[in-house]
C-alpha positions as CSV (number, residue, x, y, z in Angstrom):
1,M,137.6,53.0,80.8
2,F,134.5,55.2,81.7
3,R,135.0,54.0,85.3
4,R,138.9,55.3,84.5
5,L,138.1,58.2,83.2
6,S,135.4,59.0,86.2
7,A,137.9,57.9,89.0
8,V,140.6,60.7,87.3
9,C,137.8,63.4,87.1
10,A,136.8,62.7,90.8
11,V,140.4,63.0,91.9
12,L,141.0,66.4,89.7
13,A,138.3,67.9,90.8
14,C,139.1,67.1,94.7
15,F,142.5,68.3,94.1
16,V,140.8,71.7,92.3
17,L,138.9,71.9,95.5
18,L,141.7,71.7,97.7
19,L,143.3,74.4,96.1
20,T,140.6,76.9,95.7
21,S,140.1,76.6,99.8
22,C,143.9,77.9,100.5
23,S,143.3,80.7,98.4
24,P,144.2,84.1,100.1
25,G,141.8,84.9,102.3
26,A,140.2,81.9,102.6
27,A,139.6,79.8,105.3
28,G,136.9,82.5,106.9
29,H,139.2,85.4,107.5
30,T,137.5,88.7,106.9
31,A,138.8,91.4,104.0
32,P,139.7,94.2,105.6
33,T,137.2,97.3,105.7
34,F,138.2,100.2,103.7
35,T,134.7,102.3,103.3
36,G,131.8,102.6,106.1
37,F,133.9,103.2,109.4
38,S,135.0,105.1,112.2
39,C,137.7,104.7,114.4
40,K,140.7,106.1,116.6
41,A,144.0,107.0,114.6
42,D,147.4,107.8,115.4
43,I,149.4,109.2,112.6
44,A,152.8,109.5,112.1
45,Y,154.1,111.9,109.2
46,R,157.7,112.8,108.7
47,D,158.1,114.8,111.8
48,M,154.3,115.4,112.7
49,T,152.2,113.4,115.1
50,V,148.4,113.6,115.2
51,K,145.8,111.7,117.0
52,G,142.2,111.8,116.6
53,R,138.6,110.0,115.1
54,L,139.2,108.9,111.8
55,S,136.0,108.2,109.3
56,R,135.5,107.5,106.1
57,V,132.0,107.0,104.2
58,S,133.2,106.0,100.9
59,A,135.9,105.9,98.7
60,G,137.4,109.4,97.7
61,T,136.8,110.9,101.3
62,L,138.1,110.6,104.5
63,T,137.6,112.9,107.9
64,L,139.9,113.8,111.1
65,E,138.8,115.4,114.0
66,I,142.1,115.7,115.9
67,E,142.2,115.6,119.4
68,E,146.5,116.1,119.5
69,P,148.1,117.9,119.4
70,A,146.4,120.1,121.7
71,T,147.1,123.3,119.6
72,L,145.3,122.2,116.8
73,S,142.5,120.2,119.2
74,G,138.8,120.4,117.4
75,M,140.2,121.2,114.3
76,K,138.2,118.8,111.8
77,L,140.0,118.4,108.3
78,S,137.4,116.3,105.5
79,W,139.3,115.1,102.2
80,D,137.1,115.0,99.5
81,G,139.7,113.8,96.7
82,E,139.9,117.3,95.2
83,Q,139.5,119.9,98.4
84,V,140.0,119.9,101.7
85,R,137.3,121.8,104.4
86,V,138.9,122.9,107.5
87,N,136.4,123.4,110.2
88,M,137.3,124.8,113.5
89,L,135.8,126.6,116.0
90,G,132.7,127.5,113.9
91,L,134.5,128.7,110.7
92,S,134.6,126.3,107.5
93,V,137.3,127.3,104.6
94,E,137.9,125.1,101.7
95,L,141.8,124.7,100.1
96,D,143.4,123.3,97.8
97,P,144.8,120.2,99.2
98,A,148.5,121.7,97.9
99,D,147.9,124.6,99.7
100,I,148.7,123.0,103.2
101,P,151.5,120.7,103.5
102,A,150.2,119.0,105.8
103,S,147.2,117.8,104.3
104,A,149.3,115.5,102.4
105,L,148.7,113.2,105.0
106,G,145.2,112.8,104.4
107,S,145.3,112.6,100.2
108,A,148.1,109.8,100.8
109,L,145.8,108.3,103.4
110,V,142.9,108.8,100.7
111,D,145.2,107.7,97.6
112,T,146.5,104.6,99.8
113,L,143.3,103.3,100.8
114,D,141.4,104.0,97.5
115,A,143.9,101.9,96.2
116,A,143.6,98.7,98.8
117,L,140.1,98.9,98.8
118,R,140.6,97.9,94.6
119,V,142.7,95.1,95.6
120,Q,141.3,93.9,99.0
121,D,140.9,90.4,97.9
122,Q,144.6,90.1,97.5
123,A,144.9,90.4,101.2
124,V,146.6,87.2,102.6
125,F,146.5,85.9,106.1
126,S,150.2,86.5,108.1
127,D,151.5,86.4,111.6
128,G,148.3,86.9,112.7
129,V,146.6,89.3,110.7
130,M,145.7,90.0,106.7
131,K,147.9,92.1,105.2
132,L,147.8,93.8,102.0
133,D,150.9,95.0,100.3
134,G,150.4,97.4,97.5
135,E,151.6,100.5,95.2
136,C,149.5,103.8,94.4
137,A,150.6,107.2,93.7
138,A,151.6,107.9,97.4
139,G,154.4,104.8,96.8
140,S,154.1,101.2,97.9
141,Y,152.2,100.3,101.0
142,T,151.5,97.9,103.4
143,V,147.7,97.6,105.1
144,T,147.0,95.4,108.1
145,S,143.4,94.4,109.1
146,D,142.0,92.1,111.8
147,P,141.5,88.8,110.5
148,A,138.0,88.1,112.2
149,T,136.2,91.6,111.7
150,G,138.1,93.2,108.6
151,A,139.0,96.2,111.2
152,L,141.7,98.6,110.0
153,L,145.0,97.7,112.4
154,T,147.6,99.6,110.7
155,V,148.7,101.9,107.1
156,A,152.1,102.3,106.1
157,V,153.5,104.5,103.3
158,P,157.2,104.0,103.9
159,D,158.1,106.8,100.7
160,L,156.2,109.6,102.4
161,E,157.2,108.7,106.2
162,L,153.5,108.0,106.8
163,R,152.4,105.4,109.3
164,A,149.1,105.2,110.9
165,S,147.5,102.7,113.7
166,F,143.7,102.3,114.2
167,A,141.7,101.5,117.3
168,D,138.0,101.2,118.6
169,F,137.4,100.6,114.9
170,T,133.2,100.6,114.1
171,A,131.8,100.0,110.9
172,E,129.3,103.0,109.8
173,T,126.6,102.6,107.5
């Protein structure tokens, strides 16, 4: 009797081990990186396209240094969750995000990345990337990342017509 019980327990333990090793994000894949990074960003928001350097030190923050379009080149926008700071040609102004319609782009990225950060362990390996779908104040979103490094690849918020792709992703401390 004892041997049978031991054998059944051993089989159940092996079964549980097999199930947990197949969970999302397992098998050596790295979870997406949502804070402490800098990267090149190509962002399409409704009828606007912006390219530049995006950095994020912590949750609730985002900085975008615009390179394109040429008319905005050199402008630096920083979101801290409550204010948007605009720096250009040595001048700095703090504004309420509601005062600048284009700032909705940064606010939506902050909301999306913050929401995804809270559920990053739910990312699943699919089609060669880590994929995370969810909902936030900005709407439904999909985030993809490199399974080997955790580097963000894309963010999409269809409800806002927002799509961003990332390259040259580097971790910052």
